mmCIF file of C-alpha atoms in Angstrom:
data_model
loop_
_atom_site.group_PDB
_atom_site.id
_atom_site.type_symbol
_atom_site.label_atom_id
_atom_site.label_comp_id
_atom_site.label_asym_id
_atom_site.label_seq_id
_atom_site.Cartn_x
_atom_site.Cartn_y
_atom_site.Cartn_z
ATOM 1 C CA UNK A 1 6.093 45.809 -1.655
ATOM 2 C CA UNK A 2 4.801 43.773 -4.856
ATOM 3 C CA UNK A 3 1.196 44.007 -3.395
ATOM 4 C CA UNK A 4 0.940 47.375 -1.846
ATOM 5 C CA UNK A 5 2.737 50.371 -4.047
ATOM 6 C CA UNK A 6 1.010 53.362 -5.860
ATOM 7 C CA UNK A 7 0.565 51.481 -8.927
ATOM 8 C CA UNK A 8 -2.533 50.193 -6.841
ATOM 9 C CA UNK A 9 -4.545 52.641 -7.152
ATOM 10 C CA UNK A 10 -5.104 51.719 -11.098
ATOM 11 C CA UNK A 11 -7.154 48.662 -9.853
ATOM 12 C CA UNK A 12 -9.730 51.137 -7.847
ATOM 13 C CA UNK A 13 -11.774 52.117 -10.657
ATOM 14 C CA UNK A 14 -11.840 47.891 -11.406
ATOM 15 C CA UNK A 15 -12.962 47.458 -7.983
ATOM 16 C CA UNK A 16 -15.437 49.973 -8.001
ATOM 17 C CA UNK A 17 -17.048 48.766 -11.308
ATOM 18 C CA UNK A 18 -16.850 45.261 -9.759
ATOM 19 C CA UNK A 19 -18.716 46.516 -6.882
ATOM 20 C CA UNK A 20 -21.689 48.281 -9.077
ATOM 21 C CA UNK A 21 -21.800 45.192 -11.360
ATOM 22 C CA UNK A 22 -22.328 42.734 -8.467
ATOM 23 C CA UNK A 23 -24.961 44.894 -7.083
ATOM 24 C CA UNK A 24 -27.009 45.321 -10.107
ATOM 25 C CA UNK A 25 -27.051 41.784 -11.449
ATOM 26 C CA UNK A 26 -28.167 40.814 -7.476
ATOM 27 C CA UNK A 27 -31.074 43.266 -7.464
ATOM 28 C CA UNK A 28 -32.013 42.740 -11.306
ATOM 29 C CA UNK A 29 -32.356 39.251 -10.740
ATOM 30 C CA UNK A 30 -34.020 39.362 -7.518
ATOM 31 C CA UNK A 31 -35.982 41.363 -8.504
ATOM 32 C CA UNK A 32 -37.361 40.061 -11.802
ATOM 33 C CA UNK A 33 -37.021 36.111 -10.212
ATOM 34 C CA UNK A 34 -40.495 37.434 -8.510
ATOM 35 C CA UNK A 35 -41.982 38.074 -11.427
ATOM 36 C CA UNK A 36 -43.501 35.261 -13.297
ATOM 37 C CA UNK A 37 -43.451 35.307 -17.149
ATOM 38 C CA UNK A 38 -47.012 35.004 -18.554
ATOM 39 C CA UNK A 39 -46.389 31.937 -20.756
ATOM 40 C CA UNK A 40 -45.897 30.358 -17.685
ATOM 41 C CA UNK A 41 -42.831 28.580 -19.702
ATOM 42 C CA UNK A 42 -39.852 27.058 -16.843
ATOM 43 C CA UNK A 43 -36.033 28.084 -18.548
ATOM 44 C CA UNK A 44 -35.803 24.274 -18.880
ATOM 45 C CA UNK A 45 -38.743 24.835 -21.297
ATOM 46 C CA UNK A 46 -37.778 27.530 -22.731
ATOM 47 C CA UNK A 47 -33.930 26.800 -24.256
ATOM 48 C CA UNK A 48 -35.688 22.915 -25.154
ATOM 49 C CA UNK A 49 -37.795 25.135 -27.269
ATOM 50 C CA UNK A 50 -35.874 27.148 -28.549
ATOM 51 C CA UNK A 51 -32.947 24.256 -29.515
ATOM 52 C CA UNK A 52 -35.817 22.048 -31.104
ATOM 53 C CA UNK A 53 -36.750 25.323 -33.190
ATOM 54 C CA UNK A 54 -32.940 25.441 -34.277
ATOM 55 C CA UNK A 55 -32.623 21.474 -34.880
ATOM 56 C CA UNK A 56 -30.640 21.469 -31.694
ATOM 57 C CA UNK A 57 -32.316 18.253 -30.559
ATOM 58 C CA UNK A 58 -29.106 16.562 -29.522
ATOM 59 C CA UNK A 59 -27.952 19.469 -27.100
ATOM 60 C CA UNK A 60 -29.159 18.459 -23.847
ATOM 61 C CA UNK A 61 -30.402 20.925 -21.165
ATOM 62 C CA UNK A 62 -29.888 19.627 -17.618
ATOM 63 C CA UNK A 63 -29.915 21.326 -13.978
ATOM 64 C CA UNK A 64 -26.663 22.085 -12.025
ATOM 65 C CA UNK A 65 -26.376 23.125 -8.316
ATOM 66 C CA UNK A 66 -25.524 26.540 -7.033
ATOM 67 C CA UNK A 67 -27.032 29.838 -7.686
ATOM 68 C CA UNK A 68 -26.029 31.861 -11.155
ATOM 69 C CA UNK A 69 -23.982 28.645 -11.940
ATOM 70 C CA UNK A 70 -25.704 28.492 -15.677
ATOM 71 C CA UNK A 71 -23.548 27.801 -18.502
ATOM 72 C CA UNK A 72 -22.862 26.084 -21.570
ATOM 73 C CA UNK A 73 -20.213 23.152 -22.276
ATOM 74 C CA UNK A 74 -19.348 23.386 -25.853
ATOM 75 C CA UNK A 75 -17.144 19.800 -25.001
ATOM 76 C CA UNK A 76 -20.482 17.880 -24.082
ATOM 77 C CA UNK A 77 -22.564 20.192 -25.797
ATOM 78 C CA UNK A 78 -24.584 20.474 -22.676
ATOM 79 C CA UNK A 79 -26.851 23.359 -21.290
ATOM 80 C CA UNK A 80 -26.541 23.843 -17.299
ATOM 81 C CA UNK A 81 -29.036 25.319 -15.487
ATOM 82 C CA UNK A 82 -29.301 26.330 -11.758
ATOM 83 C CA UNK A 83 -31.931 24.659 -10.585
ATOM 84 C CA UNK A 84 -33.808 28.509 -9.905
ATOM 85 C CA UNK A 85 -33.621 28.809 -13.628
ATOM 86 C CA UNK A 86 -34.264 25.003 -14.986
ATOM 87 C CA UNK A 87 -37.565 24.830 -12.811
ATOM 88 C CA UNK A 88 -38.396 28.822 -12.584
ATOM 89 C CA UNK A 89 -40.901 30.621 -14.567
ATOM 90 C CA UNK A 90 -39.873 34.054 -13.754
ATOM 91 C CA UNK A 91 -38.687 36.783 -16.142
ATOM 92 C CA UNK A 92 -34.945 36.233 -14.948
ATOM 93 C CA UNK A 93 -35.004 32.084 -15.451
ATOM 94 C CA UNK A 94 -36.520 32.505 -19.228
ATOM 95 C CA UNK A 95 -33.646 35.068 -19.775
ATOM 96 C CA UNK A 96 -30.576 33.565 -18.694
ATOM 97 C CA UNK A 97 -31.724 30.238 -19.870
ATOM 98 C CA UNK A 98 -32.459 32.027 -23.491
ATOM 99 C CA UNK A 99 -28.714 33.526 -22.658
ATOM 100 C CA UNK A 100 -27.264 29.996 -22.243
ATOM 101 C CA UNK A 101 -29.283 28.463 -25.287
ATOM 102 C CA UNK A 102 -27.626 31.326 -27.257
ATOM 103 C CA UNK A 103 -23.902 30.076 -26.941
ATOM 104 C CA UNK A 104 -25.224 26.722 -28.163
ATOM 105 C CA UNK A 105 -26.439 28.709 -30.985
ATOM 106 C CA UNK A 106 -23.358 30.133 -31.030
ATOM 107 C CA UNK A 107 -21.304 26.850 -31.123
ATOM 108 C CA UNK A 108 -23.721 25.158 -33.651
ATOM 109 C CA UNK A 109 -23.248 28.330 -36.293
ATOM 110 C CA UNK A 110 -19.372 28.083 -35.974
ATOM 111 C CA UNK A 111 -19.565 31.945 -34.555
ATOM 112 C CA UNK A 112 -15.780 33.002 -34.482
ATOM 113 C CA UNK A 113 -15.610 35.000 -31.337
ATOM 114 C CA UNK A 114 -16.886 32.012 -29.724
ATOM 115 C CA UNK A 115 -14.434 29.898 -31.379
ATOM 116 C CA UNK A 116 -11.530 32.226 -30.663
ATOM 117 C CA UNK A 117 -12.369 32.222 -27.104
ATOM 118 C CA UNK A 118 -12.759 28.787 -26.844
ATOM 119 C CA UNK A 119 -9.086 28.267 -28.242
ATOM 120 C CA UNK A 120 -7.519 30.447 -25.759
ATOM 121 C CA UNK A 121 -8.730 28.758 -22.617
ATOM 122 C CA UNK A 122 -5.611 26.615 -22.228
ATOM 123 C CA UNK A 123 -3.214 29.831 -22.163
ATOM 124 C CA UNK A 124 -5.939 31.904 -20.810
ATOM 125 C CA UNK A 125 -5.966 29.343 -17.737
ATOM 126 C CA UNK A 126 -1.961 29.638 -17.570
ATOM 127 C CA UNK A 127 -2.025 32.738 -17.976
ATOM 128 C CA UNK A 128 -4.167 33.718 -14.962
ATOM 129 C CA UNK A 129 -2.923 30.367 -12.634
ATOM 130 C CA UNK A 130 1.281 31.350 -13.382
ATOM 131 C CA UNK A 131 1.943 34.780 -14.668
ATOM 132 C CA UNK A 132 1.013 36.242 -11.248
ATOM 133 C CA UNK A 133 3.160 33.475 -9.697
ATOM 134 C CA UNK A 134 6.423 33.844 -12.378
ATOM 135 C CA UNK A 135 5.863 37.723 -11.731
ATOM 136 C CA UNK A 136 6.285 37.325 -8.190
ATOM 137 C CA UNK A 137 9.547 35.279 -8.388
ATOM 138 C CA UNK A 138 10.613 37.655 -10.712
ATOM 139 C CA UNK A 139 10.362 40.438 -9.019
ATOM 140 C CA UNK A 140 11.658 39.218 -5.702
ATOM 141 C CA UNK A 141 14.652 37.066 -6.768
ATOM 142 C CA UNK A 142 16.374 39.172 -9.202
ATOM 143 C CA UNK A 143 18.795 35.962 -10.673
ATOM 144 C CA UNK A 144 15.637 35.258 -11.923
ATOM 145 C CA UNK A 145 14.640 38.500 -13.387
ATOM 146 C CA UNK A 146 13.366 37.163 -16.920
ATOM 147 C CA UNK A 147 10.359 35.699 -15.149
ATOM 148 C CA UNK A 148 8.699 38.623 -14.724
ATOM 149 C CA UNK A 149 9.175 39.223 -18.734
ATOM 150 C CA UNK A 150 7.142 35.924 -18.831
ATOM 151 C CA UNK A 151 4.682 36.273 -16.142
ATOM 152 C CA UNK A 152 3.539 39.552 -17.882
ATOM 153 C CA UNK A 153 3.235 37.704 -21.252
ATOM 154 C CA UNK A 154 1.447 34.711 -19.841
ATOM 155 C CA UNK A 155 -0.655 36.942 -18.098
ATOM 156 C CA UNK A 156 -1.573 38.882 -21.255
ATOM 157 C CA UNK A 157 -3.288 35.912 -22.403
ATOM 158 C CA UNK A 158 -5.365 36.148 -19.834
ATOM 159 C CA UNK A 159 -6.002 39.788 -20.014
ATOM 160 C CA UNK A 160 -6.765 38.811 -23.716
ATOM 161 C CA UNK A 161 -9.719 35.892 -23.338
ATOM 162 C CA UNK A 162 -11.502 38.393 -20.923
ATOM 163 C CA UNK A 163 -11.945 40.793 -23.827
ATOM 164 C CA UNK A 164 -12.869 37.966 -26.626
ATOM 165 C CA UNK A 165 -15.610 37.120 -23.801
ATOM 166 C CA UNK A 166 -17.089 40.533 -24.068
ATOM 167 C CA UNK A 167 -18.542 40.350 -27.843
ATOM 168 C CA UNK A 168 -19.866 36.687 -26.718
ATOM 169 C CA UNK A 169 -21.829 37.394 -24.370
ATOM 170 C CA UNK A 170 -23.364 40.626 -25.682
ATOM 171 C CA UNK A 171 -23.971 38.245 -28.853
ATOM 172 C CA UNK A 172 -25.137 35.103 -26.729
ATOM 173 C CA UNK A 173 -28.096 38.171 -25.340
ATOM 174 C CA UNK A 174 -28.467 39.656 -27.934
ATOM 175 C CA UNK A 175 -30.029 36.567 -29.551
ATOM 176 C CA UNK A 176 -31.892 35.602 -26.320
ATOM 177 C CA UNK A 177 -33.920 38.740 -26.499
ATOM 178 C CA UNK A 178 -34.452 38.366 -30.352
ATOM 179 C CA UNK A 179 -35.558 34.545 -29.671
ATOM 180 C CA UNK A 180 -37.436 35.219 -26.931
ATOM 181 C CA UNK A 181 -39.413 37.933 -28.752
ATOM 182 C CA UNK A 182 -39.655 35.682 -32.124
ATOM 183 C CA UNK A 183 -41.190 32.613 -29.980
ATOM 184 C CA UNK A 184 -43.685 34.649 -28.275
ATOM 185 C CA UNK A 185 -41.886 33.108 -25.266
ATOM 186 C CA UNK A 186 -42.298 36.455 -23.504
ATOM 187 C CA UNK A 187 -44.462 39.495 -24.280
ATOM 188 C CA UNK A 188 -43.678 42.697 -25.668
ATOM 189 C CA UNK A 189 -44.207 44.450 -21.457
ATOM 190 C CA UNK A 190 -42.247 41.496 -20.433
ATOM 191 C CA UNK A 191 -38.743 41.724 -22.626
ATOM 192 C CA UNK A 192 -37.649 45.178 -20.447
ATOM 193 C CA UNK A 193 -37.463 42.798 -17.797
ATOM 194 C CA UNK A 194 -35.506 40.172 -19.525
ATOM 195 C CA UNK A 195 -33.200 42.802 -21.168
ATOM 196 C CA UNK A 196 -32.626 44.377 -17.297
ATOM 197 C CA UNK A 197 -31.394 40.758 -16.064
ATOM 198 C CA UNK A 198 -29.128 40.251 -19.117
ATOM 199 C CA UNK A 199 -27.833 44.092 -19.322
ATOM 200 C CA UNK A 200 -26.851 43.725 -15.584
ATOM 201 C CA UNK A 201 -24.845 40.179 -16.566
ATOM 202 C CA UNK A 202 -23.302 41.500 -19.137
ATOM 203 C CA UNK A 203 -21.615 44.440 -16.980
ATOM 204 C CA UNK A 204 -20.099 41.398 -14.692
ATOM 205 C CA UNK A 205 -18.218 40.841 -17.920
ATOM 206 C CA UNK A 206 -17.033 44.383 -18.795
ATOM 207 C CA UNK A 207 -16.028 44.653 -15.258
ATOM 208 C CA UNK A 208 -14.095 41.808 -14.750
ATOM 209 C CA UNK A 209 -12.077 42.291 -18.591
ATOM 210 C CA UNK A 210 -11.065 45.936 -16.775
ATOM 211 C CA UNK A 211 -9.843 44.666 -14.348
ATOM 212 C CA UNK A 212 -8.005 42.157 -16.065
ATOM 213 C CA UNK A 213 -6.308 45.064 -18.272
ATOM 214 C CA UNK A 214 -5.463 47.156 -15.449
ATOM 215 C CA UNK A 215 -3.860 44.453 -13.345
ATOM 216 C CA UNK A 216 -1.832 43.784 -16.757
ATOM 217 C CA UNK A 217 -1.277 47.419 -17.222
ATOM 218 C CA UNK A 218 0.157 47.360 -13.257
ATOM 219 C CA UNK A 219 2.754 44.600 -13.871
ATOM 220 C CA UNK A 220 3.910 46.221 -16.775
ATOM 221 C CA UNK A 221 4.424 49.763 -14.633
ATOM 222 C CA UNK A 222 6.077 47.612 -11.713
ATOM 223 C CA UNK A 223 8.446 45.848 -14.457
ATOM 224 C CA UNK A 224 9.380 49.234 -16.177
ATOM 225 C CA UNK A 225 10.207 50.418 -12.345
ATOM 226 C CA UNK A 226 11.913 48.209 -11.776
ATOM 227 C CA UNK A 227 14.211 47.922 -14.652
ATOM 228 C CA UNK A 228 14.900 51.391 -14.369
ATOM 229 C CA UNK A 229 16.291 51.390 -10.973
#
């Protein structure tokens, strides 16, 4: 069977990493949500003030349902917010609204990883909706063997935007901490926290580009089994 053969067991450390990440960015933000930052700053405040410091006045921050739905739109140039984080004063709103603020620093400075990623999300998005699909067929209508060839490739693209989002988002908190500490936006007792919330977000990241090479690294072990029989 495509979805149940030995070659599964590659995806378990993926899973298991998966598992830890999820748990630690839950309890590091719960945890420092319930702790409110001295400055008494909201994470709306707090990327406005750190775009105006930048001349980032046209970059608009706005709130966005859901929970952990932050992000930035380099097409609109647009900050999103969860509505936690836009109104919240707490250690983990001022970080991941510093983490947001720092991909539109990213965008304004021209920084290439960010670029790069940016100009695989077509393929990446093909990659990830049809390779699995063009796999399949291959695999189970053997006239049309050559799809699995291209399922893998598309698929690699994929695989391949998950790891250009690794340096990015290190970078993106990286800068949030540095900002952070530069504004006075959070004291010197005050950053651990911060760093805690963003170390646990990044590790969403490096678990979800392993898994994305080890579901790549699967398809490739199912196509060379297959050729060879």
């Amino acid at each position: 069977m495509f979805f149940w053969d030995p070659t599964m067991v590659l995806l378990i450390p993926a899973i298991l990493l998966s598992l830890y990440a999820q748990f630690k960015i839950s309890s590091a933000y719960n945890r420092y949500s319930k702790v409110r930052a001295q400055s008494g700053l909201t994470g709306a405040q707090v990327a406005r003030g750190i775009l105006n410091s930048n001349g980032l006045y046209d970059v608009r921050v706005e709130p966005v349902g859901g929970r952990l739905s932050d992000h930035y739109d380099p097409r609109t140039r647009i900050i999103r917010l969860s509505e936690d984080v836009f109104y919240g004063s707490s250690l983990s709103s001022i970080a991941v609204a510093a983490h947001e603020t720092g991909h539109a620093l990213q965008h304004a400075s021209g920084y290439f990883p960010m670029q790069l990623r940016s100009s695989f999300v077509p393929v990446a998005n093909i990659g990830s909706g049809a390779g699995p699909i063009l796999i399949m067929i291959g695999l189970f209508m053997p006239t049309y063997g050559w799809l699995l060839e291209l399922g893998i490739f598309a698929f690699a693209f994929a695989v391949l935007f998950q790891v250009i989002t690794l340096p990015v988002e290190y970078n993106a908190s990286s800068r949030a901490l540095s900002l952070l500490q530069e504004g006075r936006m959070l004291g010197s007792e005050e950053i651990g926290g911060a760093r805690s919330v963003l170390n646990a977000a990044a590790l969403t990241y490096v678990a979800a580009a392993l898994a994305a090479i080890l579901q790549l690294l699967r398809f490739m072990l199912i196509a060379r089994g297959r050729s060879d029989d």
